[in-house]
C-alpha cells in the first residue's frame, strides 16, 4: 500500500487528502481495476457552515475507461463540494438531487447540510455499487438527512 498526503487551501476549506492505493490490482481484460481510498479532512479552522473536523472517505478508481468515468474522482466534484461547504445556507432544509454523482463526494458533502439527498449515475460496471458503498461509508456525516444512493 502506497500512501500520499496532499494539502490544498481554498477560501473556504483546508482539505488534507490522504490517498492509499492498493498494489494488488485485479485485471479485467486489458483494464486494471485498481481502487484507491481517499480521505478528505476539513479542519476545525476551516470557515465552513458545518461543524469540523469533517472527514469524507471515498473509494474510487485511479483511472478508468470512458464508459466508466463515474468510478473516478473529478475536479468538478472537488470544486462543487468546496462551494457547498462555503455556502451551507443554499442547502439548509432543501432536497438535493445529484445526477452523475460518480463516487458521491458532492452528494455526501450536500448530505451533511441538506434535508434529503438522492444521488444517481449510469447503471454501468461498478458505478452504482461504488456510489452505494461510499454513501454507506459516510452515513454518519449525513445523520440528519434522508439519503438515497
Coordinates of N, CA and C in Angstrom, one line a residue, residues 13-136:
X13 N -12.1 26.2 2.7 CA -11.8 24.9 3.2 C -10.3 24.6 3.2
X14 N -9.8 23.9 4.2 CA -8.5 23.3 4.2 C -8.8 21.8 4.1
X15 N -8.3 21.2 3.0 CA -8.6 19.8 2.8 C -7.2 19.1 2.8
X16 N -7.1 18.1 3.6 CA -6.0 17.2 3.6 C -6.4 15.9 2.9
X17 N -5.8 15.5 1.9 CA -6.2 14.4 1.1 C -5.2 13.3 1.4
X18 N -5.6 12.2 1.9 CA -4.7 11.0 2.2 C -5.2 9.9 1.2
X19 N -4.2 9.5 0.4 CA -4.6 8.5 -0.7 C -3.8 7.2 -0.4
X20 N -4.5 6.1 -0.3 CA -3.9 4.8 -0.1 C -4.2 4.0 -1.4
X21 N -3.3 3.6 -2.1 CA -3.5 2.9 -3.3 C -3.1 1.4 -3.1
X22 N -4.0 0.5 -3.3 CA -3.6 -0.9 -3.1 C -2.8 -1.4 -4.3
X23 N -1.8 -2.2 -4.0 CA -0.9 -2.6 -5.1 C -1.4 -3.9 -5.7
X24 N -2.4 -4.6 -5.1 CA -2.9 -5.8 -5.7 C -4.1 -5.6 -6.6
X25 N -3.8 -5.0 -7.7 CA -4.8 -4.7 -8.7 C -5.4 -5.9 -9.4
X26 N -6.7 -5.9 -9.6 CA -7.3 -7.0 -10.3 C -7.3 -6.6 -11.8
X27 N -7.2 -7.6 -12.7 CA -7.2 -7.4 -14.1 C -8.5 -7.9 -14.7
X28 N -9.0 -7.1 -15.6 CA -10.3 -7.4 -16.3 C -10.0 -7.1 -17.8
X29 N -9.8 -8.1 -18.6 CA -9.4 -7.8 -20.0 C -8.1 -7.0 -20.0
X30 N -8.0 -5.9 -20.6 CA -6.8 -5.1 -20.7 C -6.8 -3.9 -19.6
X31 N -7.9 -3.9 -18.9 CA -8.1 -2.7 -18.0 C -7.8 -3.1 -16.5
X32 N -7.0 -2.3 -15.9 CA -6.6 -2.6 -14.5 C -7.7 -2.0 -13.6
X33 N -8.3 -2.8 -12.7 CA -9.3 -2.4 -11.7 C -8.6 -2.0 -10.4
X34 N -7.9 -1.0 -10.4 CA -7.2 -0.6 -9.2 C -7.9 0.5 -8.5
X35 N -8.4 0.2 -7.2 CA -9.1 1.2 -6.4 C -8.2 1.9 -5.4
X36 N -8.5 3.1 -5.1 CA -7.8 3.9 -4.1 C -8.8 4.3 -3.1
X37 N -8.4 4.6 -1.9 CA -9.3 5.1 -0.8 C -8.7 6.5 -0.4
X38 N -9.5 7.5 -0.5 CA -9.1 8.8 -0.2 C -9.9 9.4 0.9
X39 N -9.3 10.0 1.9 CA -10.0 10.7 3.0 C -9.8 12.2 2.8
X40 N -10.8 13.0 2.8 CA -10.8 14.4 2.7 C -11.1 14.9 4.1
X41 N -10.2 15.6 4.7 CA -10.4 16.1 6.1 C -10.5 17.6 6.0
X42 N -11.6 18.1 6.5 CA -11.8 19.6 6.6 C -11.6 19.9 8.0
X43 N -10.6 20.8 8.3 CA -10.2 21.1 9.6 C -11.1 21.9 10.4
X44 N -10.9 22.0 11.7 CA -11.7 22.9 12.6 C -11.6 24.4 12.2
X45 N -10.4 24.7 11.7 CA -10.1 26.1 11.3 C -10.8 26.6 10.1
X46 N -11.3 25.6 9.3 CA -11.9 26.0 8.0 C -13.2 26.8 8.3
X47 N -13.4 27.8 7.5 CA -14.6 28.7 7.7 C -15.7 28.1 6.9
X48 N -16.4 27.1 7.4 CA -17.5 26.4 6.7 C -18.7 26.4 7.6
X49 N -19.8 26.1 7.0 CA -21.1 26.2 7.8 C -21.4 24.9 8.5
X50 N -20.5 23.9 8.5 CA -20.8 22.6 9.2 C -19.7 22.5 10.2
X51 N -20.0 21.9 11.4 CA -19.0 21.8 12.4 C -17.9 20.8 12.0
X52 N -16.7 21.2 12.2 CA -15.5 20.4 11.9 C -15.0 19.7 13.1
X53 N -14.0 18.9 13.0 CA -13.5 18.5 11.7 C -14.4 17.5 11.0
X54 N -14.4 17.5 9.7 CA -15.2 16.7 8.9 C -14.3 15.9 8.0
X55 N -14.6 14.6 8.0 CA -13.7 13.7 7.1 C -14.6 12.8 6.3
X56 N -14.4 12.9 5.0 CA -15.2 12.1 4.0 C -14.2 11.1 3.4
X57 N -14.5 9.8 3.5 CA -13.6 8.8 2.9 C -14.4 8.2 1.8
X58 N -13.7 8.1 0.6 CA -14.3 7.6 -0.6 C -13.3 6.5 -1.2
X59 N -13.9 5.5 -1.7 CA -13.2 4.5 -2.6 C -13.4 5.0 -4.0
X60 N -12.4 4.9 -4.8 CA -12.5 5.4 -6.2 C -11.5 4.7 -7.1
X61 N -11.6 4.8 -8.4 CA -10.6 4.3 -9.3 C -9.6 5.4 -9.6
X62 N -8.4 5.0 -9.8 CA -7.4 5.9 -10.2 C -7.5 6.3 -11.7
X63 N -7.9 5.3 -12.5 CA -8.2 5.6 -13.9 C -9.3 4.6 -14.3
X64 N -9.9 4.9 -15.5 CA -11.0 4.1 -16.0 C -11.1 4.3 -17.5
X65 N -12.0 3.5 -18.1 CA -12.3 3.7 -19.5 C -13.3 4.8 -19.5
X66 N -13.6 5.3 -20.7 CA -14.6 6.4 -20.9 C -16.0 6.0 -20.4
X67 N -16.3 4.7 -20.6 CA -17.7 4.3 -20.2 C -17.8 4.2 -18.7
X68 N -16.7 4.2 -18.0 CA -16.8 4.0 -16.5 C -16.2 5.2 -15.8
X69 N -16.3 6.4 -16.3 CA -15.7 7.6 -15.7 C -16.3 7.9 -14.4
X70 N -17.5 7.4 -14.1 CA -18.1 7.6 -12.8 C -17.3 7.0 -11.6
X71 N -16.4 6.1 -11.9 CA -15.6 5.5 -10.9 C -14.4 6.3 -10.4
X72 N -14.2 7.5 -11.1 CA -13.1 8.4 -10.7 C -13.6 9.6 -10.0
X73 N -12.7 10.2 -9.2 CA -12.9 11.5 -8.6 C -12.5 12.6 -9.5
X74 N -13.4 13.5 -9.7 CA -13.2 14.6 -10.7 C -13.0 16.0 -10.1
X75 N -12.2 16.8 -10.7 CA -12.0 18.2 -10.1 C -13.3 18.9 -9.9
X76 N -14.3 18.7 -10.8 CA -15.6 19.4 -10.7 C -16.3 19.0 -9.4
X77 N -16.1 17.8 -8.9 CA -16.7 17.4 -7.7 C -16.0 18.1 -6.5
X78 N -14.7 18.2 -6.6 CA -14.0 19.0 -5.5 C -14.5 20.4 -5.5
X79 N -14.6 21.0 -6.7 CA -15.0 22.4 -6.7 C -16.4 22.6 -6.2
X80 N -17.3 21.8 -6.6 CA -18.7 21.9 -6.1 C -18.8 21.6 -4.6
X81 N -18.1 20.6 -4.1 CA -18.1 20.3 -2.7 C -17.5 21.5 -1.9
X82 N -16.5 22.1 -2.4 CA -15.9 23.3 -1.8 C -16.9 24.4 -1.7
X83 N -17.6 24.6 -2.9 CA -18.5 25.7 -2.9 C -19.7 25.5 -1.9
X84 N -20.2 24.2 -1.9 CA -21.3 23.9 -1.0 C -20.9 24.1 0.5
X85 N -19.7 23.8 0.8 CA -19.2 24.0 2.2 C -19.1 25.4 2.5
X86 N -18.7 26.3 1.5 CA -18.6 27.7 1.8 C -20.0 28.4 1.8
X87 N -21.0 27.7 1.3 CA -22.4 28.3 1.2 C -23.4 27.4 1.8
X88 N -23.3 26.9 3.0 CA -24.3 25.9 3.5 C -25.7 26.4 3.5
X89 N -26.0 27.6 3.6 CA -27.4 28.1 3.6 C -28.1 27.8 2.3
X90 N -27.4 27.5 1.2 CA -28.0 27.1 0.0 C -28.7 25.8 0.1
X91 N -28.3 24.9 1.0 CA -28.8 23.6 1.2 C -29.6 23.4 2.4
X92 N -29.6 24.2 3.4 CA -30.3 24.0 4.6 C -31.8 23.8 4.4
X93 N -32.3 22.7 4.8 CA -33.7 22.4 4.7 C -34.1 22.0 3.3
X94 N -33.2 21.9 2.3 CA -33.5 21.6 0.9 C -33.4 20.1 0.6
X95 N -34.0 19.7 -0.5 CA -33.9 18.3 -1.0 C -33.0 18.5 -2.2
X96 N -32.0 17.6 -2.3 CA -31.0 17.7 -3.3 C -31.0 16.4 -4.2
X97 N -31.0 16.6 -5.5 CA -30.9 15.5 -6.5 C -29.6 15.7 -7.2
X98 N -28.7 14.8 -7.1 CA -27.4 14.8 -7.9 C -27.5 13.8 -9.0
X99 N -27.3 14.3 -10.2 CA -27.2 13.4 -11.4 C -25.8 13.2 -11.7
X100 N -25.4 12.1 -12.2 CA -24.0 11.8 -12.5 C -23.1 12.0 -11.3
X101 N -23.6 11.4 -10.1 CA -22.9 11.5 -8.8 C -21.5 10.9 -8.8
X102 N -21.3 9.9 -9.6 CA -20.0 9.2 -9.6 C -19.7 8.6 -8.3
X103 N -18.6 9.0 -7.6 CA -18.2 8.4 -6.4 C -19.0 8.9 -5.2
X104 N -19.7 10.0 -5.4 CA -20.5 10.5 -4.3 C -20.0 11.6 -3.4
X105 N -18.8 12.2 -3.8 CA -18.2 13.3 -3.0 C -19.2 14.4 -2.8
X106 N -19.8 14.9 -3.9 CA -20.7 16.1 -3.8 C -22.0 15.7 -3.0
X107 N -22.5 14.5 -3.2 CA -23.7 14.0 -2.5 C -23.4 13.9 -1.0
X108 N -22.3 13.4 -0.6 CA -22.0 13.2 0.8 C -21.8 14.6 1.4
X109 N -21.2 15.5 0.7 CA -21.0 16.9 1.2 C -22.3 17.6 1.4
X110 N -23.2 17.4 0.4 CA -24.5 18.0 0.4 C -25.3 17.4 1.6
X111 N -25.2 16.1 1.8 CA -25.9 15.4 2.8 C -25.5 15.8 4.2
X112 N -24.4 16.4 4.4 CA -24.0 16.9 5.7 C -24.8 18.2 6.1
X113 N -25.5 18.8 5.1 CA -26.2 20.1 5.3 C -27.7 20.0 4.9
X114 N -28.1 19.2 3.9 CA -29.4 19.2 3.4 C -30.4 18.3 4.2
X115 N -31.7 18.5 3.9 CA -32.7 17.7 4.5 C -32.7 16.3 3.9
X116 N -32.5 16.2 2.5 CA -32.6 15.0 1.8 C -31.6 15.0 0.6
X117 N -31.0 13.9 0.3 CA -30.1 13.8 -0.9 C -30.4 12.5 -1.6
X118 N -30.6 12.6 -2.9 CA -30.7 11.5 -3.8 C -29.6 11.6 -4.8
X119 N -28.8 10.6 -4.9 CA -27.6 10.6 -5.8 C -27.8 9.4 -6.8
X120 N -27.5 9.7 -8.1 CA -27.7 8.6 -9.1 C -26.6 8.8 -10.2
X121 N -26.4 7.7 -10.9 CA -25.5 7.7 -12.0 C -25.9 6.7 -13.0
X122 N -25.1 6.5 -14.0 CA -25.4 5.4 -15.0 C -25.2 4.0 -14.4
X123 N -26.1 3.1 -14.8 CA -26.0 1.7 -14.3 C -25.0 0.9 -15.2
X124 N -23.7 1.2 -15.0 CA -22.7 0.6 -15.8 C -21.6 0.1 -14.9
X125 N -21.1 -1.1 -15.1 CA -20.0 -1.6 -14.3 C -20.2 -1.5 -12.8
X126 N -19.3 -1.0 -12.1 CA -19.4 -0.9 -10.6 C -19.8 0.5 -10.2
X127 N -20.3 1.4 -11.0 CA -20.6 2.8 -10.7 C -21.6 2.9 -9.6
X128 N -22.8 2.3 -9.7 CA -23.8 2.4 -8.7 C -23.5 1.6 -7.4
X129 N -22.9 0.4 -7.5 CA -22.4 -0.2 -6.2 C -21.4 0.6 -5.5
X130 N -20.5 1.3 -6.2 CA -19.5 2.1 -5.6 C -20.1 3.3 -5.0
X131 N -21.0 4.0 -5.6 CA -21.8 5.1 -5.1 C -22.5 4.7 -3.8
X132 N -23.1 3.5 -3.8 CA -23.8 3.0 -2.6 C -22.8 2.7 -1.5
X133 N -21.7 2.1 -1.8 CA -20.7 1.8 -0.7 C -20.2 3.1 -0.1
X134 N -19.9 4.1 -0.9 CA -19.4 5.4 -0.4 C -20.4 6.1 0.4
X135 N -21.7 6.0 0.0 CA -22.8 6.6 0.8 C -22.9 5.9 2.2
X136 N -22.8 4.6 2.2 CA -22.9 3.9 3.5 C -21.7 4.2 4.3

